Coordinates of N, CA and C in Angstrom, one line a residue:
M1 N 3.6 7.9 39.0 CA 2.0 7.7 39.3 C 2.3 6.8 40.9
D2 N 1.6 7.4 41.7 CA 1.4 6.8 43.1 C 0.1 6.1 43.1
H3 N 0.4 4.5 43.1 CA -1.3 3.8 42.8 C -1.7 3.8 44.3
S4 N -1.1 4.4 45.5 CA -1.9 4.4 46.6 C -2.4 5.4 46.9
K5 N -2.2 6.6 46.1 CA -3.4 7.7 46.2 C -4.3 7.8 45.1
M6 N -4.6 6.8 44.2 CA -5.3 7.0 43.3 C -6.9 6.3 43.1
K7 N -7.7 6.9 42.8 CA -9.3 6.7 43.1 C -9.8 6.3 41.6
T8 N -10.3 5.6 41.8 CA -11.2 5.1 40.5 C -11.2 6.1 39.6
E9 N -11.9 7.6 40.1 CA -12.0 8.6 39.0 C -10.6 9.0 38.6
D10 N -9.2 8.7 39.5 CA -8.3 9.3 38.8 C -7.7 8.6 37.8
Y11 N -8.2 7.1 37.9 CA -7.9 6.1 36.6 C -8.3 6.0 35.3
L12 N -9.5 6.6 35.6 CA -10.5 7.1 34.4 C -10.0 8.3 33.6
N13 N -10.0 9.1 34.5 CA -9.2 10.4 33.8 C -8.0 9.9 33.2
Y14 N -7.4 9.4 33.8 CA -6.1 9.0 33.3 C -6.1 8.5 32.1
L15 N -7.2 7.4 31.6 CA -7.4 6.6 30.5 C -8.1 7.6 29.5
K16 N -8.9 8.7 30.1 CA -9.0 9.4 29.3 C -8.2 10.6 28.5
N17 N -7.4 10.9 29.5 CA -6.4 12.4 29.4 C -4.9 12.0 28.6
E18 N -4.6 11.0 29.0 CA -3.2 10.4 28.9 C -3.0 9.6 27.8
I19 N -4.0 8.4 28.0 CA -4.1 7.4 26.6 C -5.0 7.6 25.7
H20 N -6.4 7.8 26.1 CA -7.6 8.2 24.8 C -7.7 7.6 24.1
S21 N -6.9 7.0 23.1 CA -7.7 6.2 22.1 C -7.2 4.5 22.6
T22 N -8.4 3.9 22.9 CA -8.1 2.6 23.5 C -9.0 1.3 22.4
V23 N -8.8 0.4 22.7 CA -9.3 -0.7 22.0 C -10.6 -1.3 22.8
F24 N -11.4 -1.3 22.0 CA -13.0 -1.6 22.3 C -13.4 -3.0 21.8
A25 N -13.9 -3.9 22.7 CA -14.6 -5.0 22.1 C -15.8 -5.0 22.2
T26 N -16.5 -6.0 21.4 CA -18.1 -6.0 21.4 C -18.0 -7.4 20.7
V27 N -19.4 -8.0 20.8 CA -19.5 -9.3 19.8 C -20.5 -8.6 18.6
D28 N -20.4 -9.4 17.6 CA -20.9 -9.0 16.7 C -22.5 -10.1 16.6
E29 N -23.4 -9.9 15.7 CA -24.4 -11.1 15.6 C -24.2 -12.5 15.6
N30 N -23.3 -12.8 15.2 CA -22.9 -14.5 15.2 C -22.3 -14.9 16.5
G31 N -21.7 -13.7 17.1 CA -21.3 -13.8 18.5 C -19.7 -14.1 18.4
N32 N -19.0 -13.2 17.3 CA -17.9 -13.2 17.0 C -17.4 -12.1 17.6
P33 N -15.7 -12.0 18.5 CA -15.7 -10.9 18.7 C -15.3 -9.7 17.6
V34 N -15.3 -8.5 18.1 CA -14.8 -7.6 16.8 C -14.3 -6.6 17.8
T35 N -12.8 -5.8 17.4 CA -12.5 -4.7 18.0 C -12.1 -3.8 16.7
R36 N -12.2 -2.3 17.8 CA -11.7 -1.2 17.3 C -11.1 -0.1 18.0
V37 N -10.6 0.6 17.6 CA -10.1 1.4 18.5 C -11.0 3.0 18.3
I38 N -11.1 3.0 19.4 CA -12.0 4.2 20.0 C -11.6 5.2 21.0
D39 N -12.1 6.1 21.1 CA -11.7 7.5 22.0 C -12.2 7.6 23.0
I40 N -11.5 8.0 24.2 CA -12.5 8.3 25.3 C -13.0 9.8 25.3
M41 N -13.7 10.0 25.4 CA -14.1 11.6 25.2 C -14.4 12.1 26.4
L42 N -14.8 11.9 27.5 CA -15.3 12.8 28.7 C -15.4 11.5 29.8
V43 N -15.1 12.1 31.1 CA -15.6 11.4 32.4 C -16.0 11.9 33.2
K44 N -17.2 11.6 34.0 CA -17.6 12.2 34.6 C -18.0 11.4 35.8
E45 N -17.3 11.7 37.1 CA -17.3 10.8 38.7 C -16.8 9.3 38.2
T46 N -17.6 8.4 37.9 CA -17.0 7.0 37.8 C -17.8 6.8 36.4
K47 N -18.2 7.5 35.5 CA -18.5 6.9 34.4 C -17.7 7.4 32.9
L48 N -17.5 6.9 31.8 CA -16.5 7.2 30.9 C -17.9 7.0 29.7
Y49 N -17.1 8.2 28.8 CA -18.4 8.6 27.7 C -17.2 8.6 26.2
F50 N -18.3 7.4 25.3 CA -17.4 7.5 24.4 C -18.9 7.9 23.3
L51 N -18.6 8.0 21.7 CA -19.5 8.2 20.8 C -19.0 7.3 19.6
T52 N -20.5 7.5 18.8 CA -20.0 6.7 17.4 C -21.3 7.1 16.8
A53 N -21.5 6.7 15.6 CA -22.3 6.9 14.4 C -23.2 5.8 14.4
I54 N -24.7 6.0 14.3 CA -25.6 5.2 13.9 C -25.7 4.3 12.7
S55 N -24.8 4.4 11.9 CA -24.5 3.6 10.9 C -23.6 2.9 11.1
K56 N -22.8 2.7 11.8 CA -21.6 2.0 12.1 C -22.1 0.7 12.9
P57 N -21.3 -0.6 12.4 CA -21.6 -1.9 12.9 C -21.6 -1.7 14.5
F58 N -20.6 -0.9 14.7 CA -20.2 -0.8 16.6 C -21.6 -0.4 16.7
Y59 N -22.3 0.6 16.6 CA -23.2 1.1 17.1 C -24.6 -0.1 17.2
K60 N -24.6 -0.7 16.3 CA -25.6 -2.0 16.5 C -25.4 -3.1 17.4
Q61 N -24.0 -3.3 17.5 CA -23.2 -4.3 18.2 C -23.6 -3.6 19.9
L62 N -23.4 -2.7 20.1 CA -23.8 -2.1 21.6 C -25.0 -1.7 21.8
K63 N -26.1 -1.8 20.6 CA -27.5 -1.9 21.1 C -27.8 -3.5 20.8
M64 N -27.2 -3.9 20.6 CA -27.8 -5.6 20.5 C -27.2 -6.4 22.2
N65 N -25.9 -5.6 22.2 CA -25.3 -6.4 23.5 C -24.7 -5.5 24.1
P66 N -25.4 -4.4 24.9 CA -24.7 -3.7 25.5 C -23.9 -3.8 26.8
V67 N -22.5 -4.4 26.4 CA -21.5 -4.8 27.5 C -20.1 -4.8 26.1
V68 N -19.2 -3.9 27.0 CA -17.9 -4.0 26.5 C -16.4 -4.5 26.9
S69 N -15.3 -4.5 26.6 CA -14.1 -5.0 27.1 C -13.3 -3.8 26.5
I70 N -12.6 -2.7 27.4 CA -12.1 -2.2 26.7 C -10.4 -2.3 27.3
T71 N -9.5 -1.9 26.8 CA -8.2 -1.6 27.2 C -7.2 -0.2 26.6
G72 N -6.8 0.4 27.6 CA -5.8 1.4 27.0 C -4.5 1.1 27.4
I73 N -3.4 1.7 26.7 CA -1.9 1.0 27.5 C -0.9 1.9 26.8
E74 N 0.0 2.8 27.5 CA 0.9 3.6 27.6 C 2.0 2.8 27.8
G75 N 3.4 3.3 27.0 CA 4.6 3.0 27.7 C 5.3 2.8 26.5
E76 N 6.6 3.1 25.8 CA 7.5 2.4 25.3 C 8.0 1.1 25.2
T77 N 8.1 0.4 25.8 CA 8.6 -0.8 26.1 C 7.6 -1.9 26.9
S78 N 7.7 -3.1 27.2 CA 7.0 -3.9 28.2 C 6.8 -3.4 29.3
M79 N 8.4 -3.0 29.4 CA 8.5 -3.2 31.2 C 8.6 -1.8 31.6
E80 N 7.9 -0.9 30.7 CA 7.9 0.4 31.0 C 6.5 0.7 30.8
S81 N 5.5 -0.5 30.6 CA 4.0 -0.4 30.1 C 3.0 -0.2 31.7
F82 N 2.3 0.5 31.0 CA 0.6 0.9 32.4 C -0.5 0.5 31.6
S83 N -1.0 -0.1 31.7 CA -2.8 -0.4 31.3 C -3.9 -0.3 31.9
I84 N -4.7 -0.2 31.5 CA -6.0 -0.4 32.1 C -6.9 -0.9 31.3
T85 N -7.8 -1.6 31.7 CA -8.8 -2.7 30.9 C -10.0 -2.7 31.8
L86 N -11.3 -1.7 30.9 CA -12.6 -2.2 31.7 C -13.4 -3.1 31.1
Q87 N -14.4 -3.6 32.1 CA -15.4 -4.4 31.4 C -16.7 -3.9 32.2
G88 N -17.4 -3.4 31.1 CA -18.6 -2.9 31.6 C -19.9 -2.8 30.9
R89 N -21.0 -2.1 31.6 CA -22.2 -2.3 31.1 C -22.1 -0.8 30.4
V90 N -22.7 -0.7 28.9 CA -23.1 0.6 28.8 C -24.5 1.0 28.4
N91 N -24.6 2.4 28.2 CA -26.2 2.6 27.7 C -26.0 4.0 27.0
E92 N -26.8 3.8 26.1 CA -26.8 5.1 25.1 C -27.8 6.3 25.6
I93 N -26.8 7.3 25.7 CA -27.6 8.7 26.0 C -28.1 9.4 25.4
G94 N -28.2 9.4 23.8 CA -28.3 9.9 22.9 C -27.1 11.2 22.3
S95 N -27.8 12.7 22.6 CA -26.8 13.6 22.5 C -26.3 14.3 23.5
T96 N -26.6 14.0 24.9 CA -26.1 14.4 25.9 C -24.9 14.3 26.0
Y97 N -24.4 15.7 26.3 CA -22.7 15.8 26.5 C -22.2 16.2 25.2
L98 N -22.8 16.3 23.8 CA -22.2 16.2 22.6 C -21.4 17.3 22.6
D99 N -22.3 18.7 22.9 CA -21.5 19.8 22.7 C -20.2 19.8 24.0
E100 N -20.4 19.5 24.9 CA -19.0 19.4 25.7 C -18.3 18.3 25.3
I101 N -18.5 17.3 24.6 CA -17.4 16.3 24.3 C -16.3 17.0 23.1
F102 N -17.4 17.7 22.6 CA -16.9 18.4 21.2 C -16.0 19.9 21.9
E103 N -16.2 20.3 22.7 CA -15.7 21.2 23.4 C -14.4 20.9 23.8
K104 N -14.2 20.0 24.6 CA -13.1 19.1 25.0 C -12.4 18.6 24.3
N105 N -12.7 18.0 22.9 CA -12.0 17.5 22.1 C -12.0 18.3 20.8
P106 N -11.4 18.8 21.0 CA -11.9 19.9 19.6 C -11.3 19.6 18.3
Y107 N -10.6 18.3 18.1 CA -9.9 17.7 16.9 C -11.4 16.9 16.2
M108 N -12.4 16.5 16.7 CA -13.5 16.3 16.8 C -14.2 17.1 15.8
S109 N -14.4 18.5 15.5 CA -14.5 19.5 14.7 C -14.4 19.0 13.4
K110 N -13.0 18.6 13.3 CA -12.2 18.7 11.9 C -13.3 17.1 11.2
I111 N -13.4 16.4 12.1 CA -14.0 14.9 11.7 C -15.6 15.4 11.1
Y112 N -16.2 15.9 12.3 CA -17.5 16.5 11.9 C -17.7 17.6 12.3
P113 N -17.8 18.1 11.1 CA -17.7 19.9 10.8 C -18.9 20.4 11.1
S114 N -20.1 20.2 10.9 CA -21.2 20.6 10.5 C -22.3 20.1 11.9
V115 N -23.2 20.5 12.2 CA -24.0 20.3 12.9 C -24.9 18.8 12.1
E116 N -25.4 19.1 11.2 CA -25.8 18.0 10.1 C -25.2 16.8 10.6
D117 N -23.5 16.8 10.3 CA -22.6 16.0 10.1 C -22.8 15.4 11.7
R118 N -23.1 16.1 12.5 CA -23.0 15.5 14.4 C -24.4 14.8 14.3
N119 N -25.2 15.1 13.6 CA -27.1 14.3 13.7 C -26.9 12.9 13.9
V120 N -25.9 12.4 13.2 CA -25.5 10.7 13.0 C -24.8 10.1 14.4
L121 N -24.3 11.1 15.4 CA -23.3 10.6 16.6 C -24.4 10.6 18.0
R122 N -23.7 9.6 18.5 CA -24.6 8.7 19.5 C -23.9 8.8 21.0
V123 N -24.0 9.3 21.9 CA -22.9 9.4 23.3 C -23.5 8.1 24.2
F124 N -22.5 7.2 24.4 CA -22.6 6.1 25.1 C -21.9 6.1 26.4
E125 N -22.4 5.8 27.6 CA -21.6 6.0 28.7 C -21.5 4.2 29.2
I126 N -20.3 4.3 29.7 CA -19.9 3.0 30.6 C -19.8 3.2 32.0
Y127 N -21.2 3.0 32.5 CA -21.5 3.5 34.0 C -21.2 2.3 35.1
K128 N -20.9 1.1 34.6 CA -21.1 0.1 35.8 C -19.8 -1.0 35.2
G129 N -19.0 -1.6 36.2 CA -17.9 -2.7 35.6 C -17.0 -2.8 36.6
I130 N -15.9 -3.4 35.9 CA -14.5 -3.6 36.8 C -13.5 -2.9 36.0
M131 N -12.6 -2.9 36.5 CA -11.4 -2.3 36.2 C -10.1 -3.0 36.6
S132 N -9.3 -3.3 35.6 CA -7.8 -3.8 36.0 C -7.1 -3.0 35.6
I133 N -5.9 -3.0 36.5 CA -4.6 -2.3 36.6 C -3.5 -2.8 37.1
F134 N -2.9 -2.4 35.4 CA -1.6 -3.3 35.1 C -0.3 -2.3 35.4
D135 N 0.7 -2.2 36.2 CA 1.7 -1.8 35.8 C 3.2 -2.1 35.9
L136 N 3.7 -2.5 35.1 CA 4.6 -2.8 35.0 C 6.1 -1.9 34.9
S137 N 5.9 -0.8 34.8 CA 6.7 0.1 35.0 C 7.3 0.5 36.7
K138 N 6.6 -0.1 37.7 CA 7.3 0.2 38.9 C 8.0 -1.2 39.2
K139 N 8.8 -1.1 40.3 CA 10.3 -2.1 40.4 C 8.9 -3.1 41.1
L140 N 8.3 -3.3 41.6 CA 7.0 -4.5 42.3 C 6.1 -3.8 41.1
I141 N 5.9 -5.2 40.6 CA 4.5 -5.0 39.6 C 3.1 -4.6 40.4
Y142 N 2.9 -3.5 39.8 CA 1.5 -2.9 40.5 C 0.5 -3.8 39.6
Q143 N -0.5 -4.8 40.5 CA -1.7 -5.0 39.9 C -3.1 -5.0 40.6
N144 N -4.2 -4.6 40.3 CA -5.4 -4.5 41.2 C -6.6 -4.4 40.4
V145 N -7.7 -4.9 41.0 CA -9.1 -5.2 40.1 C -9.8 -4.0 40.9
K146 N -10.8 -3.1 40.4 CA -11.5 -2.2 41.3 C -13.1 -2.4 40.6
S147 N -14.4 -2.5 41.3 CA -15.5 -2.2 40.8 C -15.4 -0.8 40.6
F148 N -16.5 -0.3 39.8 CA -17.0 0.9 39.3 C -18.5 0.9 39.0
G149 N -18.9 2.3 39.7 CA -20.5 2.5 39.3 C -21.6 1.8 40.0

């Protein structure tokens, strides 16, 4: 990976396409941190898209406090690792892009096979925030922070 040529969109696409499953952190109604693994479903320009069901505590936490921190990491060992962390604001956009998400992530049809099953899903966008890149796989460790959105 040549960081000198990478733009914000490139890192977001890498997060979606190469890492895909990320750890999301929110806070619950008592202000306690909560984490879970969520897949990045779509990238459009400098926005990331993910989804969740309206019945899950994650949905309620996003509505109560629309800020997340997410981290994705890859690499066999610590010294081969590359990670991206985003801290950003989220916005629910309903079912916008839901069909595109299912088209680009075909495994989702196995989890939610029918239209009725998908009615509980809501799409969120991470539209503004800070991205931290940390690459230990380089001889000189690469570290950078970028704003997006």
